[in-house]
XYZ file of N, CA and C in Angstrom:
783
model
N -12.272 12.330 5.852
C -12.311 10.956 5.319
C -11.059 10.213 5.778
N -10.987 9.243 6.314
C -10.126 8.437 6.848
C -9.838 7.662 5.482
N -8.776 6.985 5.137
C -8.260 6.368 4.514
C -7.017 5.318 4.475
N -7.426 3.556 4.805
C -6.244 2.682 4.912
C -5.658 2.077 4.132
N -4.561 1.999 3.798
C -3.893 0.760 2.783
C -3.061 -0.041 4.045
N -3.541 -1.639 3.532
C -3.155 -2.704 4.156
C -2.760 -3.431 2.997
N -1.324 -4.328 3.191
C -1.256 -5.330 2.618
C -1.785 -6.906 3.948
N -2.542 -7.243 3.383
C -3.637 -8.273 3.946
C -2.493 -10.044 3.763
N -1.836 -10.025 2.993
C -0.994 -11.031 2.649
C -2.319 -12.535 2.961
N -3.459 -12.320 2.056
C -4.326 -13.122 1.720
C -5.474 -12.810 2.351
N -6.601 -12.149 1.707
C -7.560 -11.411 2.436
C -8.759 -13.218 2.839
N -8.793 -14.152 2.582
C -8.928 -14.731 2.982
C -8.810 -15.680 4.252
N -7.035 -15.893 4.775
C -6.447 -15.909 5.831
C -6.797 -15.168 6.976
N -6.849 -14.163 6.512
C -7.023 -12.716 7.290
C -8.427 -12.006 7.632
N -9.499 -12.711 6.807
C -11.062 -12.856 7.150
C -11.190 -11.811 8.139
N -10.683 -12.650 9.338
C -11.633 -12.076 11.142
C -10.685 -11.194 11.315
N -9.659 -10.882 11.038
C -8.536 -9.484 11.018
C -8.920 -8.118 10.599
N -9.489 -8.782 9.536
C -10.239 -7.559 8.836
C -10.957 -7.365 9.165
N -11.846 -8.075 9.272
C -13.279 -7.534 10.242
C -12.784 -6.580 11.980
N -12.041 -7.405 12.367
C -11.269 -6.220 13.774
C -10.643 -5.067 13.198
N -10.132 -4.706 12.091
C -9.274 -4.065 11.745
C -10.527 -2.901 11.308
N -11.882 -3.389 10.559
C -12.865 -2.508 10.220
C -13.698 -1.858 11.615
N -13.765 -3.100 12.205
C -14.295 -2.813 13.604
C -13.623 -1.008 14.551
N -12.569 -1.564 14.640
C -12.007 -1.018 15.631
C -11.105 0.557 14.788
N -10.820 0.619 13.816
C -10.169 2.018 13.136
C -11.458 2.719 12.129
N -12.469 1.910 11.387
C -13.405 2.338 11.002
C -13.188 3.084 10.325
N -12.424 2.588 9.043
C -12.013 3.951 8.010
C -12.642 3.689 6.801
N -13.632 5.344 6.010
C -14.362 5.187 5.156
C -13.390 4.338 3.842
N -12.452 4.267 3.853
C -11.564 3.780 2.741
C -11.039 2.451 2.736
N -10.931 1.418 2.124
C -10.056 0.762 2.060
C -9.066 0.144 1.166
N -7.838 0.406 1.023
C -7.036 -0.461 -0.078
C -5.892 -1.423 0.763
N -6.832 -2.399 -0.048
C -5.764 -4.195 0.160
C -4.713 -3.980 -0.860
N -3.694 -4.732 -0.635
C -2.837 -5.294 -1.557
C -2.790 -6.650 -1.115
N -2.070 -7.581 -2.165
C -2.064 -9.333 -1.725
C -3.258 -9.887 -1.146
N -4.108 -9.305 -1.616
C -5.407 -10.305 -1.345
C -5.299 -12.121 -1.909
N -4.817 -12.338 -3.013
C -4.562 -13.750 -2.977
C -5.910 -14.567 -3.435
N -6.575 -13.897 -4.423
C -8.152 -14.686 -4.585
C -8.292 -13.750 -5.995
N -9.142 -14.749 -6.719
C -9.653 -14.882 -7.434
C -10.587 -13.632 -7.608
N -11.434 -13.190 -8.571
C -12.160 -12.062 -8.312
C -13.617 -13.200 -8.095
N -13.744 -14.153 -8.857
C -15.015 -14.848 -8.620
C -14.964 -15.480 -7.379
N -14.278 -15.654 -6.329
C -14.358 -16.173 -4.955
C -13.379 -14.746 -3.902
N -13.363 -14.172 -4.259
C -13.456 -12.601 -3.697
C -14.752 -12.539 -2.453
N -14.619 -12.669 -1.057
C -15.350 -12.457 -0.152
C -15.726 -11.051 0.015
N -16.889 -10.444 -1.405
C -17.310 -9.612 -1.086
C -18.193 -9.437 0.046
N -19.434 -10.807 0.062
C -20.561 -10.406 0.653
C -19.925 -10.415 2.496
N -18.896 -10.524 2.913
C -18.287 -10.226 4.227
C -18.016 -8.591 4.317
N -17.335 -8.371 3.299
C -17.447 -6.624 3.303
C -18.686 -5.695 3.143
N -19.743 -6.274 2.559
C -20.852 -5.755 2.481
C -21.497 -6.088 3.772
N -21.662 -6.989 4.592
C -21.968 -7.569 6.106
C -21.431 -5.850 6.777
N -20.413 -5.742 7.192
C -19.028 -4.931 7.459
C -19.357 -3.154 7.045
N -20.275 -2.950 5.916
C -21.106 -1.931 5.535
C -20.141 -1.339 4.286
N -19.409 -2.359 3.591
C -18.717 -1.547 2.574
C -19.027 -2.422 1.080
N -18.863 -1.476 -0.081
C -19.011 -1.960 -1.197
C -17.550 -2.007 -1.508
N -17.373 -2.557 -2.617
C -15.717 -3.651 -2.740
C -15.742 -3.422 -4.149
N -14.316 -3.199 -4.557
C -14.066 -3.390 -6.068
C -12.721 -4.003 -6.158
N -12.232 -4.888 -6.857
C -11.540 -5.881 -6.842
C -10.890 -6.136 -7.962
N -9.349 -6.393 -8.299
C -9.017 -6.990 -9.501
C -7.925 -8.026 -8.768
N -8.396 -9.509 -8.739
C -7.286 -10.503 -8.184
C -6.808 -11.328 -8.859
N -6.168 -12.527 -7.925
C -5.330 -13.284 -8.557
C -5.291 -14.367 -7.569
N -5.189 -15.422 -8.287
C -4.815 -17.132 -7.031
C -3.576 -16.459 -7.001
N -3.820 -17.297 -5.683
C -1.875 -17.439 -5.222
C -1.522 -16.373 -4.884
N -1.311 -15.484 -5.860
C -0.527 -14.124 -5.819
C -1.227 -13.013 -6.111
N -0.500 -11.682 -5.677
C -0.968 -10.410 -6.084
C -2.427 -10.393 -5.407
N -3.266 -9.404 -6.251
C -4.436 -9.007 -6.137
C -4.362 -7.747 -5.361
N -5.228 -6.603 -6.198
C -5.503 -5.464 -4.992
C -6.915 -5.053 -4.886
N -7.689 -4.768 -4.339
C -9.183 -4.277 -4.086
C -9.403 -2.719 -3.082
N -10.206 -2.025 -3.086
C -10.672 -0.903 -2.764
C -12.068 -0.897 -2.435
N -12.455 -0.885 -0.610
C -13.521 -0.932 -0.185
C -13.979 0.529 0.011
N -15.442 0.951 0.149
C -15.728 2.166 0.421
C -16.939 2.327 0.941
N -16.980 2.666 1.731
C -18.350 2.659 3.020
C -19.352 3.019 2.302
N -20.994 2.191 2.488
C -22.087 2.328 1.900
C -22.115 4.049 2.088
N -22.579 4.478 1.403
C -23.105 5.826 0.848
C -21.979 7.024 0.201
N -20.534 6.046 0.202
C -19.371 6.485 -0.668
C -19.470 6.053 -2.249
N -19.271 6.758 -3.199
C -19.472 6.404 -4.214
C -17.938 5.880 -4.686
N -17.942 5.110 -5.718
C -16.382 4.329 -6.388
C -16.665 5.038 -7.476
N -16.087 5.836 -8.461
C -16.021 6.221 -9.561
C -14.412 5.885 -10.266
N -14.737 5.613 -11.599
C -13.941 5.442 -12.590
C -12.845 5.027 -12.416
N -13.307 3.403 -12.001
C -12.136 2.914 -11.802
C -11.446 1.848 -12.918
N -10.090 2.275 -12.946
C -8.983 2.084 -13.391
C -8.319 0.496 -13.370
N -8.692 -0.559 -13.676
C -7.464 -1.558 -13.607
C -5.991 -1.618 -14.640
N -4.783 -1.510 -14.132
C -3.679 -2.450 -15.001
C -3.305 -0.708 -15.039
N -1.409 -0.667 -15.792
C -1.354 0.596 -15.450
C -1.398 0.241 -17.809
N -1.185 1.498 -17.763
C -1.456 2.165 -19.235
C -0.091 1.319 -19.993
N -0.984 0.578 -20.693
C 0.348 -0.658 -21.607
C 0.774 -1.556 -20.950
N 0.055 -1.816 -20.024
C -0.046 -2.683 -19.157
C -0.687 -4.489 -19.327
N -2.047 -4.162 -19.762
C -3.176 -5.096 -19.925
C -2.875 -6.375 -20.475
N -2.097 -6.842 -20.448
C -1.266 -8.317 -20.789
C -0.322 -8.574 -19.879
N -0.022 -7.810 -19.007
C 1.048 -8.051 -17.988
C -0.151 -9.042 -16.794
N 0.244 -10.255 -16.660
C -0.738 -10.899 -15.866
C -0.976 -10.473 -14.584
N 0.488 -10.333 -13.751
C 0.186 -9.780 -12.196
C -0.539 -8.384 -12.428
N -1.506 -8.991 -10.847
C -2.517 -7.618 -10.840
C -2.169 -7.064 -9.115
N -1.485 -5.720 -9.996
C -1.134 -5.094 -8.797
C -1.302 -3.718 -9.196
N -2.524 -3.044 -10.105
C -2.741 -1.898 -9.797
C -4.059 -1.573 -9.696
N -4.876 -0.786 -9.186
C -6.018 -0.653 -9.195
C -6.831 1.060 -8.968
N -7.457 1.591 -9.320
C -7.447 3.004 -9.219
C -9.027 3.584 -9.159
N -8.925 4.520 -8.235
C -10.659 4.636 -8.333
C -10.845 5.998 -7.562
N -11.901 6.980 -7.654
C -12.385 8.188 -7.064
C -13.383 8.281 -6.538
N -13.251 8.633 -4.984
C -13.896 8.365 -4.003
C -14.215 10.212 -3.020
N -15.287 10.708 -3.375
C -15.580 12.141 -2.549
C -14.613 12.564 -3.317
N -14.032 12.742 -4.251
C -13.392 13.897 -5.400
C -11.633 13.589 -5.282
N -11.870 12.378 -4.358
C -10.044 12.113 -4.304
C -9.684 11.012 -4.987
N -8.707 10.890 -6.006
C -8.209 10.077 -6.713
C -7.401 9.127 -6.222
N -7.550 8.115 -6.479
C -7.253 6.851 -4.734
C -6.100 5.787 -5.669
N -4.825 5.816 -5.923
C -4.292 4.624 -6.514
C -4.141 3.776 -5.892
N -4.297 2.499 -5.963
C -3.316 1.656 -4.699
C -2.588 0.431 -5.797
N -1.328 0.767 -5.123
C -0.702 -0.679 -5.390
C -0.297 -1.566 -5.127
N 0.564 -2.285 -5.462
C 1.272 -4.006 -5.302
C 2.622 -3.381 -5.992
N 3.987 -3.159 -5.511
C 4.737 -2.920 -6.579
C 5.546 -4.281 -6.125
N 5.892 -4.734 -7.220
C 7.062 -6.323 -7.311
C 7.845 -5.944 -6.388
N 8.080 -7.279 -5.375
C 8.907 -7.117 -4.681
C 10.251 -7.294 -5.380
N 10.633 -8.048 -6.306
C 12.019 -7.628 -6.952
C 12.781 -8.989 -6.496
N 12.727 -9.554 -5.586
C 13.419 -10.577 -5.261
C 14.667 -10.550 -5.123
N 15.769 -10.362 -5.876
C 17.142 -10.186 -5.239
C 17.485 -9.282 -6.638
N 18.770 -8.601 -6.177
C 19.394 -7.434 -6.706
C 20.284 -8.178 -8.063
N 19.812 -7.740 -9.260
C 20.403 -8.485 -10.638
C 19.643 -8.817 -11.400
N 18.357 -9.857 -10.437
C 17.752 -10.884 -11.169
C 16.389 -10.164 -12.562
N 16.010 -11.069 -12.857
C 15.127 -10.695 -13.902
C 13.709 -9.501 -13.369
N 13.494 -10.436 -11.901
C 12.203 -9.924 -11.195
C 12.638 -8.342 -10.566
N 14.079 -7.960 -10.702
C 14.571 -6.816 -10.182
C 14.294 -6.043 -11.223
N 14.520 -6.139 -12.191
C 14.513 -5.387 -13.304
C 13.209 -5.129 -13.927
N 12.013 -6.073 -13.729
C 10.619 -5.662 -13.537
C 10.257 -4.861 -13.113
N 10.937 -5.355 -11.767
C 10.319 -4.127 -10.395
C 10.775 -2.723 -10.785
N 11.808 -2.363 -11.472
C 12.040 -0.801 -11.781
C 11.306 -0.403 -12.836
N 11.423 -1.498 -14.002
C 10.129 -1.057 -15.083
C 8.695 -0.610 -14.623
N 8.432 -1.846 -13.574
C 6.783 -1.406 -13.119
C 6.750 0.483 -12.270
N 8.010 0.619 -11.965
C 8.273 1.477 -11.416
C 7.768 2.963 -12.229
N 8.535 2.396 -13.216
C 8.967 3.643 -14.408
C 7.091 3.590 -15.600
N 6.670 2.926 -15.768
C 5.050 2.733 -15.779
C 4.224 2.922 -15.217
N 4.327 3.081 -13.988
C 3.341 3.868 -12.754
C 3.900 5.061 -12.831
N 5.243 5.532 -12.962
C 5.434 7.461 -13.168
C 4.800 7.771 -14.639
N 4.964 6.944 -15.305
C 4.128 7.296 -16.463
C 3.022 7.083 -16.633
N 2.300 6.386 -16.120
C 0.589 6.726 -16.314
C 0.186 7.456 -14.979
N 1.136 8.437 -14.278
C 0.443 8.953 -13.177
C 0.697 10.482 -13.877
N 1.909 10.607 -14.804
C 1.705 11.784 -15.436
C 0.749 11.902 -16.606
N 0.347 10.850 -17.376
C -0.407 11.156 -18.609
C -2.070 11.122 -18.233
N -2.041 10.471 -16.958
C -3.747 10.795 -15.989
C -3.917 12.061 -15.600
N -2.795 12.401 -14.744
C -2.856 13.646 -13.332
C -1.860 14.583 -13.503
N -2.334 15.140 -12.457
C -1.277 16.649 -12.534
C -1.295 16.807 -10.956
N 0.024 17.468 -10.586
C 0.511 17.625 -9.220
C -0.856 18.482 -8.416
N -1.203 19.110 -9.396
C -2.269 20.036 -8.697
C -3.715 19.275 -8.172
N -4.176 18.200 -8.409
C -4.763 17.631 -8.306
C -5.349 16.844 -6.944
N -5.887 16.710 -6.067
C -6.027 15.969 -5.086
C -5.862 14.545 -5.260
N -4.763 13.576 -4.973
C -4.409 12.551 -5.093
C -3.588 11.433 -4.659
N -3.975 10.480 -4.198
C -3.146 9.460 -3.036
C -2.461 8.780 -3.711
N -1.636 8.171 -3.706
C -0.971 7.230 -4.195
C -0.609 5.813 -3.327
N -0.911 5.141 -2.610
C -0.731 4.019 -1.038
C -0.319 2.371 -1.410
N -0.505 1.989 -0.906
C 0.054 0.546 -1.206
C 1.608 0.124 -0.346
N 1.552 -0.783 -0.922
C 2.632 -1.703 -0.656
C 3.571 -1.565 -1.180
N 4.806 -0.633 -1.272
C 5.740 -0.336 -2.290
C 6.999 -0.992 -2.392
N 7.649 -1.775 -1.126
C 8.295 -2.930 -1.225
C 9.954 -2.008 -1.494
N 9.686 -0.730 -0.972
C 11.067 0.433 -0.641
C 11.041 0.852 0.184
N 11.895 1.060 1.294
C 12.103 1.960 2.032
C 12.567 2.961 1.641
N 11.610 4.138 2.266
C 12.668 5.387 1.294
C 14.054 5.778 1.661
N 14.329 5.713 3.038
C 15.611 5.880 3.925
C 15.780 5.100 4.543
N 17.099 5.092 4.953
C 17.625 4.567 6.062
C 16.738 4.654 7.713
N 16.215 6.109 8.128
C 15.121 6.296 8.692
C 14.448 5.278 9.251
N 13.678 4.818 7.566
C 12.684 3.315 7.689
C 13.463 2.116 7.896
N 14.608 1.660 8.200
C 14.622 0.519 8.684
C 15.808 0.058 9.751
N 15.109 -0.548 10.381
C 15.546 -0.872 11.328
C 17.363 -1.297 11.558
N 17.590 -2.224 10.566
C 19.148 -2.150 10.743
C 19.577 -1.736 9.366
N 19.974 0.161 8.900
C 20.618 -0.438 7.946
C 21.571 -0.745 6.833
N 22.594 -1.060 7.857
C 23.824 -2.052 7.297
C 23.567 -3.293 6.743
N 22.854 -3.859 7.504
C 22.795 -5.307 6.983
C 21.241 -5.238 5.731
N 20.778 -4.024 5.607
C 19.781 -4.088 4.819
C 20.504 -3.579 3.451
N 22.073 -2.775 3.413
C 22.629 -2.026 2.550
C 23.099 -2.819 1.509
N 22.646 -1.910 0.021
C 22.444 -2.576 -0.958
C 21.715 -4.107 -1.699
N 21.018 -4.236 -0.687
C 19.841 -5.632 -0.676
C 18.655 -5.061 -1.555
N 17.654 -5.598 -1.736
C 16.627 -5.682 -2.108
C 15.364 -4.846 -1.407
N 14.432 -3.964 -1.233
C 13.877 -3.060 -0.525
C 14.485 -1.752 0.281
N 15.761 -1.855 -0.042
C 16.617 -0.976 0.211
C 17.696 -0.597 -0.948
N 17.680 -0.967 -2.345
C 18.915 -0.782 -3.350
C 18.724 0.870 -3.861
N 19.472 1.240 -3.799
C 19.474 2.497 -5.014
C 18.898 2.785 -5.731
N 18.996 1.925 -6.613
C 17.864 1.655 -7.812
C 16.508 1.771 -7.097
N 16.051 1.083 -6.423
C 14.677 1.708 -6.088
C 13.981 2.572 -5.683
N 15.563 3.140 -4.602
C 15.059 4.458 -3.860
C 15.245 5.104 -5.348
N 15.724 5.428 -5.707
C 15.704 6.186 -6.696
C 14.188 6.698 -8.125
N 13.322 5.292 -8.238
C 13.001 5.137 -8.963
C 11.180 5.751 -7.984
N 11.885 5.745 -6.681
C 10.580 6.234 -5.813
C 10.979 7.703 -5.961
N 12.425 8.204 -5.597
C 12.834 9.493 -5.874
C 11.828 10.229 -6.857
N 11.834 9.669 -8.045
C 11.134 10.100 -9.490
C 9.826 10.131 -9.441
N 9.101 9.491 -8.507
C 7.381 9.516 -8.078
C 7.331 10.552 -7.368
N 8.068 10.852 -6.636
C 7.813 11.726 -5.484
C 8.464 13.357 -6.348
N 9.261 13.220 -7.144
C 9.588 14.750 -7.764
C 8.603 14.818 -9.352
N 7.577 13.895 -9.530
C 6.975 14.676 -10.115
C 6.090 15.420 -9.436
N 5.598 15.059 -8.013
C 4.636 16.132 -7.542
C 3.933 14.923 -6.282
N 4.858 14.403 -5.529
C 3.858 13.376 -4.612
C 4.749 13.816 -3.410
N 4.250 13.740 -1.539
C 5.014 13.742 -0.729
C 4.599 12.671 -0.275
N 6.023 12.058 0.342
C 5.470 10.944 1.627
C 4.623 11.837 2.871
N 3.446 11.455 2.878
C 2.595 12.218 3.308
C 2.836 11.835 5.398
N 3.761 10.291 5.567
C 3.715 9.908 6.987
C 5.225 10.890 7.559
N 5.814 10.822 6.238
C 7.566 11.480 7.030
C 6.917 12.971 6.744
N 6.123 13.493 6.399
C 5.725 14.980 6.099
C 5.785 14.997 7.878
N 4.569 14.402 8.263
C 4.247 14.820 9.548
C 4.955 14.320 10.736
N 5.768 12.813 9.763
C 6.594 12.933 11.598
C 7.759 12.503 11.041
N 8.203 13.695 10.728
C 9.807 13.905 10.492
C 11.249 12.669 10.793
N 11.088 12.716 12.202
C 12.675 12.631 12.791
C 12.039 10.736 13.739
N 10.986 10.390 13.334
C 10.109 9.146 13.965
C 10.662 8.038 13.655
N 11.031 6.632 14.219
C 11.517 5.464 13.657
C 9.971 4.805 13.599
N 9.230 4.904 12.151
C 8.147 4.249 12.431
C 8.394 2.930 11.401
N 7.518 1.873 11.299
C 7.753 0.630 10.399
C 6.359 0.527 10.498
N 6.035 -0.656 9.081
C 4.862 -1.029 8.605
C 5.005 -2.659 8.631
N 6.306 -3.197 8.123
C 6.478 -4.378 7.906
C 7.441 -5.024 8.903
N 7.516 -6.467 9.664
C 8.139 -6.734 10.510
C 7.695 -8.488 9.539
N 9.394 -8.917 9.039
C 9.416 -10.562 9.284
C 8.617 -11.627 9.850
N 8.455 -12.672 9.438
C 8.109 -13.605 10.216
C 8.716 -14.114 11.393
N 10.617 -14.205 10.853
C 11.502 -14.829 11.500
C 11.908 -14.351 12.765
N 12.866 -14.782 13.717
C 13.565 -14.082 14.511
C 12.783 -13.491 15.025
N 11.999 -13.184 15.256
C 11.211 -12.740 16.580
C 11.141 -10.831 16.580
N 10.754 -11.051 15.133
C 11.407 -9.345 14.460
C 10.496 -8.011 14.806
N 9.225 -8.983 15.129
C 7.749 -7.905 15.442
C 8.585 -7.869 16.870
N 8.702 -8.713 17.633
C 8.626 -8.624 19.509
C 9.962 -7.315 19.242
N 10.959 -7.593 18.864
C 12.283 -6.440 18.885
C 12.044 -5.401 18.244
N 10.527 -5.321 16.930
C 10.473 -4.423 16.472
C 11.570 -3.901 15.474
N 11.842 -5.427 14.796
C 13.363 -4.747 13.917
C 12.559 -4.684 12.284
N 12.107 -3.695 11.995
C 11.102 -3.714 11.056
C 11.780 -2.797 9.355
N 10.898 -2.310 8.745
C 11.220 -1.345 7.617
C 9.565 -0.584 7.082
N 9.706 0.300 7.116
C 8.517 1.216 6.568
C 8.403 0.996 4.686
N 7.455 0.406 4.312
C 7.636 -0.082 3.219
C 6.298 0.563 2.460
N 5.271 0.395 3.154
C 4.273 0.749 2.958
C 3.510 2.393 2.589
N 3.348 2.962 2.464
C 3.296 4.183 2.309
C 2.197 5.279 1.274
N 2.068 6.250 1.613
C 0.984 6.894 1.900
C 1.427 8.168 1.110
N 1.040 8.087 -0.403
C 2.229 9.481 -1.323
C 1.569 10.265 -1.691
N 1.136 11.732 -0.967
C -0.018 12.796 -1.749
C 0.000 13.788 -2.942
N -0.172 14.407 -3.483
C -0.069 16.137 -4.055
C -0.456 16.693 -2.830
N 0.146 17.745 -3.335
C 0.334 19.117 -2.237
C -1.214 19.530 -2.161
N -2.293 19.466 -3.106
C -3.251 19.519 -2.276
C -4.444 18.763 -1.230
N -3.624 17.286 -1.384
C -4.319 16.793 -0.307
C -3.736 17.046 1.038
N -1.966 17.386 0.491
C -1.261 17.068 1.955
C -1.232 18.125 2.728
N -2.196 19.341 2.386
C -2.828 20.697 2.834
C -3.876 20.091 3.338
N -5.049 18.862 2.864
C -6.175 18.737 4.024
C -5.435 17.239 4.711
N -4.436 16.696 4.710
C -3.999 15.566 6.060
C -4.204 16.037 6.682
N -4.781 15.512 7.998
C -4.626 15.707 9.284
C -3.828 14.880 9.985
N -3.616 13.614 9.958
C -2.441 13.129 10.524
C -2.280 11.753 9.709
N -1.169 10.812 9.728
C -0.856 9.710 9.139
C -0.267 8.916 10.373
N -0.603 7.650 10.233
C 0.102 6.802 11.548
C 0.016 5.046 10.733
N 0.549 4.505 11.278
C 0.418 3.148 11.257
C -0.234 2.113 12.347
N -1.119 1.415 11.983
C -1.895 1.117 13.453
C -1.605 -0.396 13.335
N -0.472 -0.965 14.320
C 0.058 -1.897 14.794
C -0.997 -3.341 15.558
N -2.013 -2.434 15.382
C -2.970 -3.783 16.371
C -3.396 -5.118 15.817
N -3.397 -4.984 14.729
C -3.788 -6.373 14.194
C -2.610 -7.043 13.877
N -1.169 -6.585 13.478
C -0.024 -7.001 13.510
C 0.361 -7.476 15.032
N -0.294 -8.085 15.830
C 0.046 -8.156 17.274
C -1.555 -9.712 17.325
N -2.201 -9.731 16.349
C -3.117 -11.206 16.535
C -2.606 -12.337 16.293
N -2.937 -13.154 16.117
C -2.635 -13.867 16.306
C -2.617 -14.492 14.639
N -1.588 -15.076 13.767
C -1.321 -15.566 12.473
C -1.564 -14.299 11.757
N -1.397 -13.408 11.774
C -1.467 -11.705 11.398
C -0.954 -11.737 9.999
N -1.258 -10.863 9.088
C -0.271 -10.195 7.995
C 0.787 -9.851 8.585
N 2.008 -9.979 7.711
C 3.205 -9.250 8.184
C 3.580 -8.332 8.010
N 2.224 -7.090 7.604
C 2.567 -5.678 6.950
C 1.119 -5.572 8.402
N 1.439 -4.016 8.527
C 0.737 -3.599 9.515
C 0.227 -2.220 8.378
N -1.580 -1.867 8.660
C -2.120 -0.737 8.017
C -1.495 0.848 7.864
N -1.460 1.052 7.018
C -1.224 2.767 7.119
C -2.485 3.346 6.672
N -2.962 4.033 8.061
C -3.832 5.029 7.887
C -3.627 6.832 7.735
N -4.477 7.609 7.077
C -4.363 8.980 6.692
C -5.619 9.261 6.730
N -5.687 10.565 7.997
C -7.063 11.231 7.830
C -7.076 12.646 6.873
N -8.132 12.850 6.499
C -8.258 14.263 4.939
C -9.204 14.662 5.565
N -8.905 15.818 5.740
C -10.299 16.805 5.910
C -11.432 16.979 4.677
N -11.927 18.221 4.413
C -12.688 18.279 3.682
C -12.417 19.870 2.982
N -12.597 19.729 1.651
C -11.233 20.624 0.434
C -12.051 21.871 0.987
N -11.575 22.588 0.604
C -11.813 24.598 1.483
C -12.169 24.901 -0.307
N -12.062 24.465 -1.175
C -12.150 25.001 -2.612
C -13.778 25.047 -2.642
């Protein structure tokens, strides 16, 4: 089973992207983040065109995440908002089981600058997703975790960073608060397989940051040890980040075999 998380940065904008992006990688999975729509003007019947059924929790303007899954994939028990959540207006979690794998995807706050109010969200939302991923699941479990996480975990992921040090997608505090996702029982499932790689997901608008490639791996792809026994490989596929008015996050894809249990 192939499986992508894209942040789409307005799945509307991004219409005929997506459609190339379904075209051409053809993965039974899909999780958006920043779709940017409404759930009642949500362009399902384009994904159903496309051969996928769609489940959706959005938002004007902002946020929104959805989970497509190829006709004859089933969506089971899916999950909106994280646990004590359901009054928090931004919708940036969404959760669903697809062929026996437990699929989260998120939106985590970008945080905006280091101090502010929206920083201090962003670690709460942090510390609420480790807690409803322990009172759901257990490490033993087959389970993704993907999205848009708005951290680099290392230095590794980004491109310059001194001038990224102690900023925002790079603070302590966050790596840290990813630290705590990943030691209850999750691996970065892309640095599993390619170790020592300068890869990126996200590249600026400005400065000409895609052409130099001065980017940060933000995006990411977090398993239990028993899916990251059936990965077969993880990559980021750069092609639609190269069209023309593009998202400024490029897909992370992960292929899964099929469980030996």
């Amino acid at each position: 089973m192939r499986i992508a998380s894209w942040n789409v940065n307005s799945i509307r904008a991004r219409l005929e992207h997506l459609r190339t992006f379904l075209g051409s990688a053809s993965p039974d999975v899909l999780c958006m983040q920043e779709t940017k729509v409404e759930d009642d003007k949500f362009p399902e019947e384009a994904l159903g065109d496309a051969g996928y059924r769609v489940v959706y929790f959005g938002q004007k303007t902002y946020n929104g995440v959805a989970i497509a899954a190829r006709y004859g994939l089933g969506i089971e028990d899916v999950k909106k908002n994280l646990d004590g959540d359901e009054d928090d207006a931004p919708r940036r979690f969404l959760a669903a089981t697809i062929e026996g794998v437990r699929i989260v995807n998120v939106y985590v706050p970008n945080g905006q600058a280091v101090g502010t109010k929206p920083f201090a969200y962003k670690l709460a939302w942090f510390e609420r997703l480790g807690l409803d991923l322990a009172t759901h699941h257990k490490p033993d479990e087959p389970l993704l975790v993907c999205g848009d996480f708005n951290v680099a975990p290392t230095n590794l992921d980004v491109h310059e960073p001194k001038r990224w040090e102690g900023q925002v997608l790079c603070h302590p505090d966050e790596r840290a608060a990813l630290g705590r996702l990943l030691s209850w029982g999750l691996v970065d499932a892309l640095r599993e397989r390619h170790p020592e790689d300068k890869i990126y997901s996200w590249w600026d608008y400005r400065m000409g940051a895609y052409r130099k490639n001065h980017g940060l791996r933000i995006d990411l792809a977090l398993v239990t040890p028993p899916l990251l026994a059936r990965t077969k490989d993880v990559w980021v596929d750069r092609s639609v980040r190269e069209l023309e008015r593009p998202s400024d996050h490029a897909p992370v894809l992960i292929d899964i075999g099929e469980s030996q249990a």
